[in-house]
Coordinates of C-alpha atoms and ligand atoms in Angstrom, one line a residue:
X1 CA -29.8 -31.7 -0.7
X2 CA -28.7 -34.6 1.6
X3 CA -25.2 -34.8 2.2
X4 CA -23.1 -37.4 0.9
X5 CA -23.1 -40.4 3.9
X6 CA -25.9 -38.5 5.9
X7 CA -29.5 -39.6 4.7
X8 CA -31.3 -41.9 7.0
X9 CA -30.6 -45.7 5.8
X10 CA -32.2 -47.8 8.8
X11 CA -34.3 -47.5 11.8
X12 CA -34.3 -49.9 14.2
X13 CA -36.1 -50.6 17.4
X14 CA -36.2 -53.4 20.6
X15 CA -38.0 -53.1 24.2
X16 CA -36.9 -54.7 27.3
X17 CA -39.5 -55.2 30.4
X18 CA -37.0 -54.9 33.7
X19 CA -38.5 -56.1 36.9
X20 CA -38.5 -54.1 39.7
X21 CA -36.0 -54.1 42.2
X22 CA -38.6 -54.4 45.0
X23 CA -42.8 -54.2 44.1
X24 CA -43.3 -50.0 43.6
X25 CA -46.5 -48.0 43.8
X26 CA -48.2 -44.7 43.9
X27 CA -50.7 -42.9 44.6
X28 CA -52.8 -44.2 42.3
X29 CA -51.2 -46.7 40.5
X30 CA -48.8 -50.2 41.3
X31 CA -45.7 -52.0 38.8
X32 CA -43.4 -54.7 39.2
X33 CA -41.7 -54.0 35.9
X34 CA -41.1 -51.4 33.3
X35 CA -40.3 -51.7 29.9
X36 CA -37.6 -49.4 28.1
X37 CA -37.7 -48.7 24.4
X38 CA -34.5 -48.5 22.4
X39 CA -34.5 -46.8 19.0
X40 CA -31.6 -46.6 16.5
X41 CA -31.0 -44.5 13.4
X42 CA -28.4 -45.4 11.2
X43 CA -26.6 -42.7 8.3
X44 CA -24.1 -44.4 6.3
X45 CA -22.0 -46.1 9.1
X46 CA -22.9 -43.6 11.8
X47 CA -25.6 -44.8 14.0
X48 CA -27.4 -42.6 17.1
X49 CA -29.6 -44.1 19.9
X50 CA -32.6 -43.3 21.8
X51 CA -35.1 -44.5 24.5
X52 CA -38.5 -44.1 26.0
X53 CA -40.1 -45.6 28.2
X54 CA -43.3 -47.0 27.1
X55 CA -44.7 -50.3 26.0
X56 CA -43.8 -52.9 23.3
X57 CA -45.9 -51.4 21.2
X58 CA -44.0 -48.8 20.4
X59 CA -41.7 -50.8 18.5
X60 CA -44.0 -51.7 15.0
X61 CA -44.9 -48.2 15.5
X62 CA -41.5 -47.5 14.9
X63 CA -40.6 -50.0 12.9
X64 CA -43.4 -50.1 10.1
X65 CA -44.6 -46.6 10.2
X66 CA -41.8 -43.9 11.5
X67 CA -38.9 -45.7 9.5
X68 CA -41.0 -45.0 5.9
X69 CA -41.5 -41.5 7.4
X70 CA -37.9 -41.0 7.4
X71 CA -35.8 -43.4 5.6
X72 CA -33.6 -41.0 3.2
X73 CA -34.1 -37.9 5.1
X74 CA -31.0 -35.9 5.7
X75 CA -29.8 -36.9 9.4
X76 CA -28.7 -33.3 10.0
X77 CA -32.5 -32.0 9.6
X78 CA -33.6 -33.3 13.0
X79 CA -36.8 -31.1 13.3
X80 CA -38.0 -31.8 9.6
X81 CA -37.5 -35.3 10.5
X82 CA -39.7 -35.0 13.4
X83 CA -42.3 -32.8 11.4
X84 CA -42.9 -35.9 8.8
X85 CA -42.8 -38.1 11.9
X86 CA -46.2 -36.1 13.5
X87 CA -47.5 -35.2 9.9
X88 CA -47.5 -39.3 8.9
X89 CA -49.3 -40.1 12.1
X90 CA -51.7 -37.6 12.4
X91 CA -54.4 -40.1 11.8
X92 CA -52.8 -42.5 14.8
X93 CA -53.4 -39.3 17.3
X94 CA -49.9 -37.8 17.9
X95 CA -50.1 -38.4 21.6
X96 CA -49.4 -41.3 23.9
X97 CA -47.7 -44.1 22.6
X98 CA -47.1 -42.7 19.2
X99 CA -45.6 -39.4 20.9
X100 CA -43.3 -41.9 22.5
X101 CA -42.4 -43.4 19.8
X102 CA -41.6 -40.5 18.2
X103 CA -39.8 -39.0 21.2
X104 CA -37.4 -42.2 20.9
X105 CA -36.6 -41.8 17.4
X106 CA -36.1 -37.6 17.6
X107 CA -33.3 -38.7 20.7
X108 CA -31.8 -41.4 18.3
X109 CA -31.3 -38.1 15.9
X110 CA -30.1 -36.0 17.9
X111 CA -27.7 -38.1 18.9
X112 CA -26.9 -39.4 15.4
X113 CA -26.2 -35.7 14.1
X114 CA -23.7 -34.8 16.7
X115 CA -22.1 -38.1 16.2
X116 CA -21.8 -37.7 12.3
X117 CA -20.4 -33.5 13.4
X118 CA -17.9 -35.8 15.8
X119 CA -19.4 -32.9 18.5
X120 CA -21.0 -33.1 21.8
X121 CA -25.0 -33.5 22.2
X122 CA -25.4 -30.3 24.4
X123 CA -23.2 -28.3 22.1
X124 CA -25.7 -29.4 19.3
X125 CA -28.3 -28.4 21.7
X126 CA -26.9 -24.8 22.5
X127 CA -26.9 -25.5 25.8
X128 CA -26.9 -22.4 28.4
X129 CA -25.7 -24.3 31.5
X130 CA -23.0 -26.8 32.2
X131 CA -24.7 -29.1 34.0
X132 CA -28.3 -29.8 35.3
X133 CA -29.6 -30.1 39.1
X134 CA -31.2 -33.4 40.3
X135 CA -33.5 -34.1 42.9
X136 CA -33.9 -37.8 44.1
X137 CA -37.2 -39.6 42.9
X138 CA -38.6 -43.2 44.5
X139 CA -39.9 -43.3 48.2
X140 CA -43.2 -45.3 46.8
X141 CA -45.6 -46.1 48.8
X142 CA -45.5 -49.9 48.7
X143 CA -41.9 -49.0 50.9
X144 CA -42.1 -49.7 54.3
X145 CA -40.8 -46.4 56.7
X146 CA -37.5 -48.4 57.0
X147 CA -37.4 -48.9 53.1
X148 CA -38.5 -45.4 52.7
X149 CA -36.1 -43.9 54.5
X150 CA -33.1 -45.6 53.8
X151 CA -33.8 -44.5 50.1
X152 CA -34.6 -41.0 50.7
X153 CA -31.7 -40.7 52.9
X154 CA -29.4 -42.5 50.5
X155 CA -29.6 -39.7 47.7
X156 CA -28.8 -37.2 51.0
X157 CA -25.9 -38.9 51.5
X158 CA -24.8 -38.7 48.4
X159 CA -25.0 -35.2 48.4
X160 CA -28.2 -34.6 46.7
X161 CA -30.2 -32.1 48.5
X162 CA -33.6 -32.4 47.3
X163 CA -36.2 -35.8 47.7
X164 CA -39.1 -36.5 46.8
X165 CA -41.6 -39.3 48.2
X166 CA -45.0 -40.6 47.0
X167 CA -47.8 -40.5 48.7
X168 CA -52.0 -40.6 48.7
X169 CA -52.4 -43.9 48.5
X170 CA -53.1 -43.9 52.2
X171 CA -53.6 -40.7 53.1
X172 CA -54.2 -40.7 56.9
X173 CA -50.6 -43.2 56.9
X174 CA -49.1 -40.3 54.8
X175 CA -48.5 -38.5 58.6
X176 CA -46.6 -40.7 59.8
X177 CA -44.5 -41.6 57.0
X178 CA -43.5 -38.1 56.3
X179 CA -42.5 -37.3 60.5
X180 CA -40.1 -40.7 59.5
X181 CA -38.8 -39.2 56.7
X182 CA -38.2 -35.3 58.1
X183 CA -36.7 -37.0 61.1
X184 CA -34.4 -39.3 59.1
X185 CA -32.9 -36.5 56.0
X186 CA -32.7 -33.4 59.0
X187 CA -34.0 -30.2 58.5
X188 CA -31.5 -28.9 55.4
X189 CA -32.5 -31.1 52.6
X190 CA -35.6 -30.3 50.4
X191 CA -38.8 -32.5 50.7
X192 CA -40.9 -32.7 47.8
X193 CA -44.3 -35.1 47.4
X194 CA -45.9 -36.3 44.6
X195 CA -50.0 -37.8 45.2
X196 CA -50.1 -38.5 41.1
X197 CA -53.5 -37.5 41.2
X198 CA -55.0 -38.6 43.8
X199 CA -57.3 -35.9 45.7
X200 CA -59.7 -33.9 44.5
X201 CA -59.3 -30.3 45.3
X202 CA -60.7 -30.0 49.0
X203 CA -58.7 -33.2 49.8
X204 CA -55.3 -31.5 48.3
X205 CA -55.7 -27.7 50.1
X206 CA -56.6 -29.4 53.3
X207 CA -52.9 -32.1 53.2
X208 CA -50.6 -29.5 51.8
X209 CA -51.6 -27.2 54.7
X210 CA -50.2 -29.7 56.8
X211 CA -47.7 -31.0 54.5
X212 CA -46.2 -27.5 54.4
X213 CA -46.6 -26.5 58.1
X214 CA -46.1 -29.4 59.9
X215 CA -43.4 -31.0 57.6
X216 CA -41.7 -28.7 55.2
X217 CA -43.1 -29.9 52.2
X218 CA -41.5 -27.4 48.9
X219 CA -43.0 -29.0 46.4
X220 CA -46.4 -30.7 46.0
X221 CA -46.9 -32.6 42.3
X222 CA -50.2 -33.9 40.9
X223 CA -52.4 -33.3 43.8
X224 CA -55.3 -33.8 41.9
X225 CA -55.6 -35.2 38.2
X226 CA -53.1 -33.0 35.7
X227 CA -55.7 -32.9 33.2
X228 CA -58.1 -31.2 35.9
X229 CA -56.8 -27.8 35.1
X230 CA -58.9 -25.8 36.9
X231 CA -58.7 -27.8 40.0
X232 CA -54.8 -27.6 40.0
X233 CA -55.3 -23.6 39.8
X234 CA -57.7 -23.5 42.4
X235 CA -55.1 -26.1 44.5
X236 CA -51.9 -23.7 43.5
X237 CA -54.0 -20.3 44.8
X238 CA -55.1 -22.2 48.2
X239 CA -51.9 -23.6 49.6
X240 CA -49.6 -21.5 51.5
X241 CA -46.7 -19.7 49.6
X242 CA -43.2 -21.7 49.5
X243 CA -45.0 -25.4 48.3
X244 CA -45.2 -25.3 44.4
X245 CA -47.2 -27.1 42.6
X246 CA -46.2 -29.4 40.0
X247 CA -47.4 -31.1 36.4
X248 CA -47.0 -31.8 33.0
X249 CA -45.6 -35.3 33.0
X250 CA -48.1 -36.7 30.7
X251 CA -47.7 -33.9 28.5
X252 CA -47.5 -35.4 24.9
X253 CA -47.1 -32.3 22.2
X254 CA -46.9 -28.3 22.8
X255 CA -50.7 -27.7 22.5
X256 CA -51.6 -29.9 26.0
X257 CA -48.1 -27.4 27.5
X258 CA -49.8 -24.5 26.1
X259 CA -53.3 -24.9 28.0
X260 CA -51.5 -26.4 30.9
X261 CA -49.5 -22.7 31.3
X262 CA -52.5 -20.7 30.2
X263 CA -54.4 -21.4 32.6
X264 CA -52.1 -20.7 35.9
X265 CA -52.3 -24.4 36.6
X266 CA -48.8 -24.8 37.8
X267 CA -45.9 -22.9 39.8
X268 CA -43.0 -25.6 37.6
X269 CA -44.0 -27.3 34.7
X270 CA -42.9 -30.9 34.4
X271 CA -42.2 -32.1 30.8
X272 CA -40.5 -35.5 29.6
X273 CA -38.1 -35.3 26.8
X274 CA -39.2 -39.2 26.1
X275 CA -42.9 -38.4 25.9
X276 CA -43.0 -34.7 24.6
X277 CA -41.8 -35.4 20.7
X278 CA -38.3 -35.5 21.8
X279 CA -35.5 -33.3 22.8
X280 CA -37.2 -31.0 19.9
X281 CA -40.8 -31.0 21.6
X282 CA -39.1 -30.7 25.1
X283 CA -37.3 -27.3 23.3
X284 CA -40.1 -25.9 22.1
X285 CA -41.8 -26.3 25.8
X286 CA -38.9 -24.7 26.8
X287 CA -39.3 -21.7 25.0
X288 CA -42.8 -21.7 26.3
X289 CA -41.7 -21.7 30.1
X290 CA -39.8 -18.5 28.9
X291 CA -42.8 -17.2 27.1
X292 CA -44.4 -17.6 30.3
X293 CA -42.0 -17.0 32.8
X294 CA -42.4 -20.3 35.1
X295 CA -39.5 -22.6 35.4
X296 CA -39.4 -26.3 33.8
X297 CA -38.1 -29.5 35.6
X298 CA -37.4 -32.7 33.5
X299 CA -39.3 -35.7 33.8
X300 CA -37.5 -38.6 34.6
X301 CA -35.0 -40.7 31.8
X302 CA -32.1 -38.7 33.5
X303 CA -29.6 -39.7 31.3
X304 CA -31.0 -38.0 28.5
X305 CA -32.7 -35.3 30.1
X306 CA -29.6 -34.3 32.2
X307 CA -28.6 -33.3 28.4
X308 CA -31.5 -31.9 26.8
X309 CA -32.3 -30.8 30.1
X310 CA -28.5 -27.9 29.9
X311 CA -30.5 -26.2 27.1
X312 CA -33.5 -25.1 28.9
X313 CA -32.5 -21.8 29.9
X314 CA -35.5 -21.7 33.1
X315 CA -34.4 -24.8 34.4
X316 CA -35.0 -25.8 37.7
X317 CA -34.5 -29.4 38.0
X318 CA -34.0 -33.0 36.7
X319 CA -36.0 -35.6 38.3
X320 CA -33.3 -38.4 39.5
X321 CA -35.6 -41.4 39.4
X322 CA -35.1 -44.6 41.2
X323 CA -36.6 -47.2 38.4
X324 CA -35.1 -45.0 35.4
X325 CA -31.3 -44.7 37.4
X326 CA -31.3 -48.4 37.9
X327 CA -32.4 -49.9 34.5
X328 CA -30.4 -47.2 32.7
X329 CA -27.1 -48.0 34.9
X330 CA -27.6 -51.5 34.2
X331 CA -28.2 -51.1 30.8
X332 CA -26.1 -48.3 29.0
X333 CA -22.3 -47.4 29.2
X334 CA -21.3 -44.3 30.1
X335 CA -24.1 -42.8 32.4
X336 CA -23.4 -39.9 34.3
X337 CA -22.6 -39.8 38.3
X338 CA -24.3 -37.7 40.2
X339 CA -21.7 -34.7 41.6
X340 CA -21.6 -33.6 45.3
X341 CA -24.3 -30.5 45.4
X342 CA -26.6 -32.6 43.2
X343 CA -25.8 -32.4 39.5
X344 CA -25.3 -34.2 36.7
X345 CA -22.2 -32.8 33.8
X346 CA -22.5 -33.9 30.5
X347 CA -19.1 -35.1 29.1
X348 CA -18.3 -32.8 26.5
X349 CA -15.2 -35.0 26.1
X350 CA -17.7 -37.4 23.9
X351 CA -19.5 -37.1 20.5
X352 CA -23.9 -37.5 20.7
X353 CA -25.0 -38.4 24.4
X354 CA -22.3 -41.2 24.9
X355 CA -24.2 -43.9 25.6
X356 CA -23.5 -46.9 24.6
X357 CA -26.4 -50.0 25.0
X358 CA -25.2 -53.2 26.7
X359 CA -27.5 -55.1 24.1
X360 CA -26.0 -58.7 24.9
X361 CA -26.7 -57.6 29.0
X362 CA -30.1 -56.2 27.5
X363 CA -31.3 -59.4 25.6
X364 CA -32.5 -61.5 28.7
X365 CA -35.3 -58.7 28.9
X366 CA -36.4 -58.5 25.7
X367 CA -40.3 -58.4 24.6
X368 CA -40.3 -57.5 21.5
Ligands
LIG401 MG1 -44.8 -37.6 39.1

């Protein structure tokens, strides 16, 4: 039975294409814009918000097939909701940009239900810490060294002590660019790399050899295709001890988690709570990482995954990225500051997530 004031009346959705600050690339791939997709869920006069980001086509997936699926369901039954969300587009493929979409609209009811119990998201959530680590995330490879490190040593400054840099793109440049960036943090803060699939196996033994000796890379993500399982197992029993290695960010539903553990592909799992069916598909990979015993870092969207992210109880990490900290500090009211040590603390002071979107700040980006 729906409670009086609490069945789903309107779902609404916009996306915004921000430009990059400066043009980014990676190892294998180059942007000069990303677009953010908002999604709201209205009960009675109680509305919640969530994002992914994605593509403007998200938005009539949204709009004219995930709003039927859920118009008068009860706003407190956020993982029915999310059921008859992946039941109604089975034939779509519940992957890609429908699992986006979906994983907008699951935030948006989350956030809803905590705002119609007048309660914090994470205490919705459960959560089992108080706050999540961070590591800084940018360091692209279209940066110059001066570019490069000024970011990198940027998030040091502020306290965060753990970076991360892409490379592979240029591999033999890759050298010099990390000696600039050792040189430039010191010797105390973490280094992490991320090639974003760009070696095959041999190539990505033979660099995080060196990565690890010569610089003292800890973390080594996508060094060869993340759907190449067996490659990524053969990579993780090859490189020396004390570099992990890192996937799962295009991880769209528990099955692809599931084969991605299985199969000793990965010392972390990665997961995104706006691509993985929501903060209840990023749960559910949660409770896989403890089935499994390897730890999970959060993809990316901090400001949500700093909260979904206090309910993972093998957490390792948040990652703190440059294009996501900008747009969504430009964009939304009440983000959280990174603390000294690295960490971002929920506000339990706050019903839902406590964002707020800027939408008249917003509407100069909109696409659709
Ligand atoms: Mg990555």
């Amino acid at each position: 039975m729906t409670r009086s004031g609490s069945s789903v009346t309107e779902v609404r959705a916009a996306a915004y294409e921000v430009p990059t600050d400066l043009p980014e690339s990676d190892g294998t791939l180059a942007w000069d814009s990303t677009v953010l997709v908002v999604a709201e869920v209205t009960a009675g006069d109680t509305t919640g918000l969530g994002y992914t980001y994605a593509h403007q086509g998200a938005v009539p997936i949204i709009e004219r097939k995930l709003a039927d699926a859920i118009k008068d369901h009860d706003a407190f039954d956020v993982a029915s909701a999310t059921a008859t969300m992946m039941h109604e587009t089975r034939n779509l493929g519940v992957t890609g940009l429908v699992a986006m979409a979906i994983s907008a609209v699951d935030i948006a009811l989350w956030d809803l239900k905590s705002r119609l119990l007048d309660i914090p998201l994470v205490v919705a959530l459960d959560a089992v810490h108080p706050a999540t680590p961070i590591y800084g995330s940018g360091g692209f490879t279209s940066y110059d060294d001066k570019q490069l490190t000024e970011q990198l040593v940027g998030w040091a400054e502020a306290g965060i002590p753990r970076v991360k840099m892409k490379l592979g793109r240029d591999p033999d440049a890759d050298p010099r660019r990390l000696a600039a960036v050792r040189e430039a943090i010191g010797p105390d803060v973490e280094l992490y790399v991320d090639a974003n699939g760009a070696f095959t196996p041999r190539e990505a033994i033979k660099w995080a050899h060196r990565y690890a000796e010569e610089f003292d890379v800890r973390w080594f993500e996508e060094p060869v295709s993340s759907d190449d399982l067996a490659g990524l197992r053969l990579v993780r029993e090859s490189t020396p001890g004390g570099i992990d290695i890192a996937a799962g960010e295009y991880g769209w539903n528990p099955w692809y988690f599931e084969s991605m553990l299985s199969s000793g592909a990965v010392d972390c799992l990665q997961a995104d709570a706006t691509r993985c069916l929501g903060i209840t598909g990023f749960l559910a990979v949660a409770g896989m990482c403890d089935a499994h015993q390897i730890d999970l870092s959060a993809h990316c969207a901090p400001q949500i995954s700093a909260q979904a992210s206090t309910a993972v109880r093998r957490l390792r990490h948040l990652e703190y990225f440059h294009d996501h900290v900008r747009i969504e500090s430009m964009l939304f009211d009440g983000v959280l500051e990174p603390e000294p040590g690295g960490l971002l603390r929920p506000d339990r002071s706050r019903p839902g997530h406590g964002l707020h979107f800027k939408r008249a700040d917003a509407e100069r980006f909109r696409v659709a």
